[in-house]
Amino acid sequence: MTHSTKQEHSHSQSAVLGLQHVLSMYAGSILVPIMIAGALGYSARELTYLISTDIFMCGVATFLQLKLTKHTGVGLPVVLGCAFQSVAPLSIIGAQQGSSAMFGALIASGIYVILVAGIFSKIARFFPPIVTGSVITVIGLSLVGVAMGNMGDNVKEPTAQSVMLSLLTIVIILLVQKFTKGFVKSISILIGLVAGTLVSAMMGLVDTTPVVEASWIHVPTPFYFGMPTFDITSIVMMCIIATVSMVESTGVYLALSDLTNDQLDEKRLRNGYRSEGIAVFLGGLFNTFPYTGFSQNVGLVQISGIKTRRPIYYAAGILVVIGLLPKFGAMAQMIPSPVLGGAMLVLFGMVALQGMQMLNRVDFQKNEYNFIIAAVSISAGLGFNGTNLFASLPETAQMFLTNGIVIATLTSVVLNLVLNGKDKQDE
């Protein structure tokens, strides 16, 4: 399933691989503006602006990460998309303080990330394999519920039709993996998505309305919703969310570093966080949302075996183009949720498996503490994710305590420090 990290592909093949990356993250990324727009009662025109600008900025944010420069870029095949954990706080800020405060808080949080990037990069030594393996396993497994929701078309009582389409998509992906080789095998997810959508179209389940109603050209506009205002409470809330996103991105960066055998140092982590901060700042400027490394694209790198950055450059370019051409961008909205859910189930499973492979390198025989660290961290991360245990606490506390990735990270880091000591390396 894997290829050499130095394997080169033609530009046409890389473009197709890039499209596969776009399709795997597209629905998850546009879900953020859709949910926030719905919560704040934005018009259809405003929603169209948010989606198009969001996709455009995803491309810009990804470009920022790909090129390793003196001050920016993590230099890994990472795709950035909208941070899902921002939905609740931004909806709260928008409802209570208005859109201007919401985007003002984003601008401020972007500056915050840029400023703390150097400090945050120094925590890399607190992420040995026992920590990163546990966190990445939680990232993958905690997202399985999202995939299952899509498989059931995100309704309370899924139909047999939805289940059939999602399972068909999974079967197609597995068949491509089993009976093909090389490039075709590497785009198994894309083939599954296209085939599943075609079957759905034959069943009359594909809605072309988004394509018909979308305009041809879209240009991102600074301060589309008006000049920003800066509310201290809102800023603090979004800085907390930005910290959560950096934790999540750390897991993504380390997973990709492990997959590509490309060792990360403190400078590259700093550049990665700084690029993320610039992207968040630009998001606030153009009135869209914060960005973070997308876990499903890690799974795609794993399952395709293509570990170079060239396909991601194409993915970033495609995102920028479809952000400027809403009709083309709307085509991806035609993929039915059950089809997308089937593909997501495979991708998120691959993310979890990557975490398990990292744990496989940990010494569990000679160091029994590692059992406790992994067991408690993974259980806490999955158990606390979305729990209602803290419903009586303030919203800010709930955002932290019900985020499985944050809980798994804090638990594994603290337990590793307490049980193994700060100088202990778990190879």
Coordinates of N, CA, C and O in Angstrom, one line a residue, residues 312-418:
I312 N -0.4 17.9 -3.1 CA -1.1 18.8 -2.2 C -1.0 20.3 -2.8 O -1.9 21.1 -2.6
Y313 N 0.1 20.5 -3.5 CA 0.2 21.8 -4.3 C -1.0 21.9 -5.2 O -1.7 23.0 -5.4
Y314 N -1.3 20.8 -5.9 CA -2.4 20.8 -6.8 C -3.7 21.0 -6.1 O -4.7 21.7 -6.5
A315 N -3.8 20.3 -4.9 CA -5.0 20.4 -4.1 C -5.3 21.9 -3.7 O -6.4 22.4 -3.7
A316 N -4.2 22.5 -3.2 CA -4.3 23.9 -2.8 C -4.7 24.8 -4.0 O -5.6 25.7 -3.9
G317 N -4.1 24.5 -5.2 CA -4.5 25.3 -6.4 C -6.0 25.1 -6.7 O -6.7 26.0 -7.1
I318 N -6.4 23.8 -6.6 CA -7.8 23.5 -7.0 C -8.8 24.2 -6.0 O -9.8 24.8 -6.4
L319 N -8.4 24.3 -4.7 CA -9.2 25.0 -3.7 C -9.3 26.4 -4.0 O -10.4 27.0 -3.9
V320 N -8.2 27.1 -4.4 CA -8.2 28.5 -4.7 C -9.1 28.7 -6.0 O -9.9 29.7 -6.0
V321 N -9.0 27.9 -7.0 CA -9.8 28.1 -8.2 C -11.3 27.9 -7.9 O -12.1 28.7 -8.3
I322 N -11.6 26.8 -7.2 CA -13.1 26.6 -7.0 C -13.6 27.6 -6.0 O -14.8 27.9 -6.0
G323 N -12.7 28.2 -5.2 CA -13.2 29.3 -4.4 C -13.5 30.6 -5.2 O -14.4 31.4 -4.8
L324 N -12.9 30.7 -6.3 CA -13.2 31.8 -7.2 C -14.3 31.5 -8.2 O -14.9 32.5 -8.8
L325 N -14.6 30.2 -8.4 CA -15.6 29.8 -9.4 C -16.6 29.0 -8.6 O -16.6 27.7 -8.6
P326 N -17.6 29.6 -8.0 CA -18.6 28.9 -7.1 C -19.3 27.8 -7.8 O -19.6 26.8 -7.1
K327 N -19.6 27.9 -9.1 CA -20.3 26.8 -9.8 C -19.5 25.5 -9.7 O -20.0 24.4 -9.5
F328 N -18.2 25.6 -9.9 CA -17.3 24.4 -9.9 C -17.2 23.9 -8.4 O -17.3 22.7 -8.2
G329 N -17.1 24.8 -7.5 CA -17.1 24.4 -6.1 C -18.3 23.7 -5.7 O -18.3 22.8 -4.9
A330 N -19.5 24.2 -6.2 CA -20.8 23.6 -5.8 C -20.9 22.2 -6.3 O -21.7 21.4 -5.7
M331 N -20.1 21.8 -7.3 CA -20.2 20.4 -7.8 C -19.9 19.4 -6.7 O -20.5 18.3 -6.6
A332 N -19.0 19.7 -5.8 CA -18.6 18.8 -4.8 C -19.7 18.6 -3.8 O -19.8 17.6 -3.0
Q333 N -20.6 19.6 -3.7 CA -21.8 19.5 -2.8 C -22.8 18.5 -3.3 O -23.7 18.1 -2.6
M334 N -22.6 18.0 -4.5 CA -23.5 17.0 -5.1 C -23.3 15.6 -4.5 O -24.1 14.8 -4.7
I335 N -22.1 15.4 -3.9 CA -21.8 14.1 -3.4 C -22.8 13.8 -2.2 O -22.7 14.6 -1.2
P336 N -23.6 12.8 -2.3 CA -24.5 12.5 -1.2 C -23.8 12.2 0.1 O -22.7 11.6 0.1
S337 N -24.4 12.6 1.2 CA -23.7 12.3 2.5 C -23.4 10.9 2.8 O -22.3 10.6 3.3
P338 N -24.3 9.9 2.4 CA -23.9 8.5 2.7 C -22.7 8.1 1.9 O -21.9 7.3 2.4
V339 N -22.5 8.6 0.7 CA -21.3 8.2 -0.1 C -20.1 8.8 0.6 O -19.1 8.1 0.7
L340 N -20.2 10.1 1.0 CA -19.1 10.7 1.7 C -18.8 10.0 3.0 O -17.6 9.8 3.3
G341 N -19.8 9.6 3.7 CA -19.6 8.9 5.0 C -18.9 7.6 4.8 O -18.0 7.2 5.6
G342 N -19.2 6.8 3.7 CA -18.5 5.6 3.5 C -17.0 5.8 3.3 O -16.1 5.1 3.9
A343 N -16.6 6.8 2.5 CA -15.2 7.2 2.3 C -14.6 7.7 3.6 O -13.4 7.3 3.9
M344 N -15.3 8.5 4.4 CA -14.8 9.0 5.6 C -14.5 7.9 6.6 O -13.5 7.9 7.3
L345 N -15.3 6.9 6.6 CA -15.1 5.7 7.6 C -13.7 5.1 7.3 O -13.0 4.8 8.2
V346 N -13.4 4.9 6.0 CA -12.1 4.3 5.7 C -11.0 5.2 6.1 O -10.0 4.8 6.7
L347 N -11.1 6.5 5.7 CA -10.1 7.5 6.0 C -9.8 7.6 7.5 O -8.7 7.6 7.9
F348 N -10.9 7.8 8.3 CA -10.7 8.0 9.7 C -10.1 6.7 10.4 O -9.4 6.8 11.3
G349 N -10.5 5.6 9.8 CA -9.9 4.3 10.3 C -8.4 4.3 10.1 O -7.6 3.8 10.9
M350 N -8.0 4.8 8.9 CA -6.6 4.8 8.6 C -5.8 5.8 9.5 O -4.7 5.5 9.9
V351 N -6.5 6.9 9.9 CA -5.8 7.8 10.9 C -5.6 7.1 12.2 O -4.5 7.2 12.8
A352 N -6.6 6.4 12.7 CA -6.5 5.7 13.9 C -5.4 4.6 13.9 O -4.7 4.4 14.8
L353 N -5.4 3.9 12.7 CA -4.4 2.9 12.5 C -3.0 3.5 12.6 O -2.0 2.8 13.1
Q354 N -2.8 4.7 12.0 CA -1.5 5.3 12.1 C -1.1 5.5 13.5 O 0.1 5.3 13.9
G355 N -2.0 5.9 14.4 CA -1.7 6.1 15.8 C -1.3 4.8 16.4 O -0.4 4.7 17.2
M356 N -2.0 3.7 16.1 CA -1.7 2.4 16.6 C -0.3 1.9 16.2 O 0.4 1.3 16.9
Q357 N 0.0 2.2 14.9 CA 1.3 1.9 14.4 C 2.4 2.6 15.2 O 3.5 2.0 15.5
M358 N 2.2 3.9 15.6 CA 3.1 4.6 16.4 C 3.2 4.0 17.8 O 4.3 3.9 18.4
L359 N 2.1 3.6 18.3 CA 2.1 2.9 19.6 C 2.9 1.6 19.6 O 3.4 1.1 20.6
N360 N 2.9 0.9 18.4 CA 3.5 -0.3 18.3 C 5.1 -0.2 18.5 O 5.7 -1.2 18.8
R361 N 5.6 1.0 18.4 CA 7.0 1.2 18.6 C 7.4 1.5 20.0 O 8.5 1.7 20.4
V362 N 6.3 1.6 20.8 CA 6.5 2.0 22.3 C 6.9 0.7 23.0 O 6.4 -0.4 22.7
D363 N 7.8 0.8 24.0 CA 8.2 -0.3 24.8 C 7.2 -0.6 25.9 O 7.2 0.1 26.9
F364 N 6.3 -1.5 25.7 CA 5.3 -1.9 26.6 C 5.7 -3.0 27.6 O 5.2 -3.2 28.6
Q365 N 6.7 -3.8 27.1 CA 7.2 -5.0 27.9 C 8.0 -4.6 29.1 O 7.8 -5.0 30.2
K366 N 9.0 -3.7 28.8 CA 9.9 -3.3 29.9 C 9.3 -2.1 30.7 O 9.8 -1.8 31.8
N367 N 8.4 -1.4 30.2 CA 7.8 -0.2 30.9 C 6.3 -0.4 31.0 O 5.6 0.0 30.1
E368 N 5.9 -0.9 32.1 CA 4.4 -1.1 32.3 C 3.6 0.2 32.4 O 2.4 0.2 32.2
Y369 N 4.3 1.3 32.7 CA 3.6 2.6 32.8 C 3.0 3.0 31.5 O 2.0 3.6 31.5
N370 N 3.6 2.5 30.4 CA 3.1 2.9 29.1 C 1.7 2.3 28.9 O 0.9 2.9 28.1
F371 N 1.4 1.2 29.4 CA 0.1 0.6 29.3 C -0.9 1.6 29.9 O -2.0 1.8 29.3
I372 N -0.6 2.1 31.1 CA -1.5 3.0 31.8 C -1.7 4.3 31.1 O -2.8 4.8 30.9
I373 N -0.6 4.8 30.6 CA -0.7 6.1 29.8 C -1.5 5.9 28.6 O -2.5 6.8 28.4
A374 N -1.3 4.9 27.8 CA -2.1 4.7 26.6 C -3.6 4.4 26.9 O -4.5 5.0 26.3
A375 N -3.8 3.5 27.9 CA -5.1 3.1 28.2 C -6.0 4.3 28.7 O -7.1 4.5 28.3
V376 N -5.4 5.0 29.7 CA -6.2 6.1 30.3 C -6.4 7.2 29.3 O -7.5 7.8 29.1
S377 N -5.3 7.6 28.5 CA -5.4 8.7 27.5 C -6.5 8.4 26.4 O -7.3 9.2 26.1
I378 N -6.4 7.2 25.9 CA -7.3 6.9 24.8 C -8.8 6.8 25.3 O -9.7 7.3 24.7
S379 N -8.9 6.1 26.5 CA -10.3 6.0 27.1 C -10.8 7.4 27.4 O -12.0 7.7 27.2
A380 N -10.0 8.2 28.0 CA -10.5 9.6 28.4 C -10.8 10.4 27.2 O -11.8 11.1 27.1
G381 N -10.0 10.3 26.2 CA -10.2 11.1 25.0 C -11.5 10.7 24.3 O -12.3 11.6 23.9
L382 N -11.8 9.4 24.2 CA -13.0 8.9 23.6 C -14.2 9.1 24.5 O -15.3 9.5 24.0
G383 N -14.0 8.9 25.8 CA -15.1 9.0 26.7 C -15.6 10.5 26.9 O -16.8 10.7 27.0
F384 N -14.6 11.4 27.0 CA -15.0 12.8 27.3 C -15.5 13.5 26.0 O -16.0 14.6 26.1
N385 N -15.2 12.9 24.9 CA -15.5 13.6 23.6 C -17.0 13.8 23.5 O -17.8 12.8 23.3
G386 N -17.5 15.0 23.5 CA -18.9 15.3 23.4 C -19.8 14.9 24.5 O -21.0 14.9 24.4
T387 N -19.2 14.6 25.7 CA -20.0 14.2 26.9 C -20.8 15.3 27.4 O -20.5 16.5 27.2
N388 N -21.9 14.9 28.1 CA -22.7 16.0 28.8 C -22.4 16.1 30.3 O -23.1 16.7 31.1
L389 N -21.3 15.5 30.7 CA -20.9 15.5 32.1 C -20.7 16.9 32.7 O -20.9 17.2 33.8
F390 N -20.3 17.8 31.8 CA -20.0 19.2 32.2 C -21.0 20.2 31.8 O -20.6 21.4 31.6
A391 N -22.2 19.8 31.6 CA -23.2 20.7 31.1 C -23.5 21.8 32.0 O -24.0 22.9 31.6
S392 N -23.2 21.7 33.3 CA -23.4 22.7 34.3 C -22.3 23.8 34.3 O -22.5 24.8 35.0
L393 N -21.2 23.5 33.6 CA -20.1 24.4 33.7 C -20.2 25.5 32.6 O -21.0 25.4 31.7
P394 N -19.4 26.6 32.7 CA -19.5 27.6 31.7 C -19.1 27.1 30.3 O -18.4 26.1 30.2
E395 N -19.6 27.8 29.3 CA -19.4 27.3 27.9 C -17.9 27.1 27.6 O -17.5 26.2 26.9
T396 N -17.0 28.0 28.1 CA -15.6 27.9 27.8 C -15.0 26.7 28.4 O -14.2 26.0 27.7
A397 N -15.4 26.3 29.6 CA -14.9 25.1 30.2 C -15.4 23.9 29.5 O -14.7 22.9 29.3
Q398 N -16.6 23.9 29.0 CA -17.2 22.8 28.3 C -16.4 22.6 27.0 O -16.2 21.4 26.6
M399 N -16.1 23.6 26.3 CA -15.3 23.5 25.0 C -14.0 22.7 25.2 O -13.6 21.9 24.4
F400 N -13.4 23.0 26.4 CA -12.1 22.3 26.6 C -12.4 20.8 27.1 O -11.8 19.9 26.5
L401 N -13.3 20.7 28.0 CA -13.5 19.4 28.7 C -14.2 18.4 27.9 O -14.2 17.2 28.2
T402 N -14.9 18.8 26.8 CA -15.7 17.9 26.0 C -15.0 17.7 24.6 O -15.5 17.1 23.7
N403 N -13.7 18.2 24.5 CA -13.0 18.0 23.3 C -12.0 16.8 23.5 O -11.0 16.9 24.3
G404 N -12.3 15.7 22.9 CA -11.6 14.4 23.2 C -10.1 14.6 22.8 O -9.2 14.0 23.5
I405 N -9.8 15.3 21.8 CA -8.4 15.5 21.4 C -7.6 16.2 22.4 O -6.5 15.9 22.8
V406 N -8.2 17.3 23.0 CA -7.5 18.0 24.0 C -7.3 17.2 25.3 O -6.3 17.2 25.9
I407 N -8.4 16.5 25.7 CA -8.3 15.6 26.9 C -7.2 14.5 26.7 O -6.4 14.3 27.6
A408 N -7.2 13.9 25.5 CA -6.2 12.8 25.3 C -4.8 13.4 25.3 O -3.9 12.8 25.9
T409 N -4.7 14.6 24.8 CA -3.3 15.3 24.7 C -2.9 15.6 26.2 O -1.8 15.2 26.6
L410 N -3.7 16.3 26.9 CA -3.4 16.7 28.3 C -3.1 15.5 29.1 O -2.1 15.4 29.9
T411 N -4.0 14.5 29.0 CA -3.8 13.3 29.9 C -2.5 12.5 29.6 O -1.8 12.1 30.5
S412 N -2.3 12.3 28.3 CA -1.1 11.6 27.9 C 0.2 12.3 28.2 O 1.2 11.7 28.7
V413 N 0.2 13.6 28.0 CA 1.4 14.4 28.3 C 1.7 14.4 29.9 O 2.8 14.2 30.3
V414 N 0.6 14.7 30.6 CA 0.8 14.7 32.1 C 1.2 13.4 32.7 O 2.1 13.2 33.5
L415 N 0.5 12.3 32.2 CA 0.8 11.0 32.7 C 2.2 10.6 32.3 O 2.9 9.9 33.1
N416 N 2.6 10.9 31.1 CA 4.0 10.6 30.7 C 5.0 11.3 31.5 O 6.1 10.7 31.9
L417 N 4.8 12.6 31.8 CA 5.7 13.3 32.7 C 5.8 12.8 34.1 O 6.8 12.6 34.7
V418 N 4.6 12.4 34.6 CA 4.5 11.9 36.0 C 5.1 10.5 36.1 O 5.9 10.2 37.1

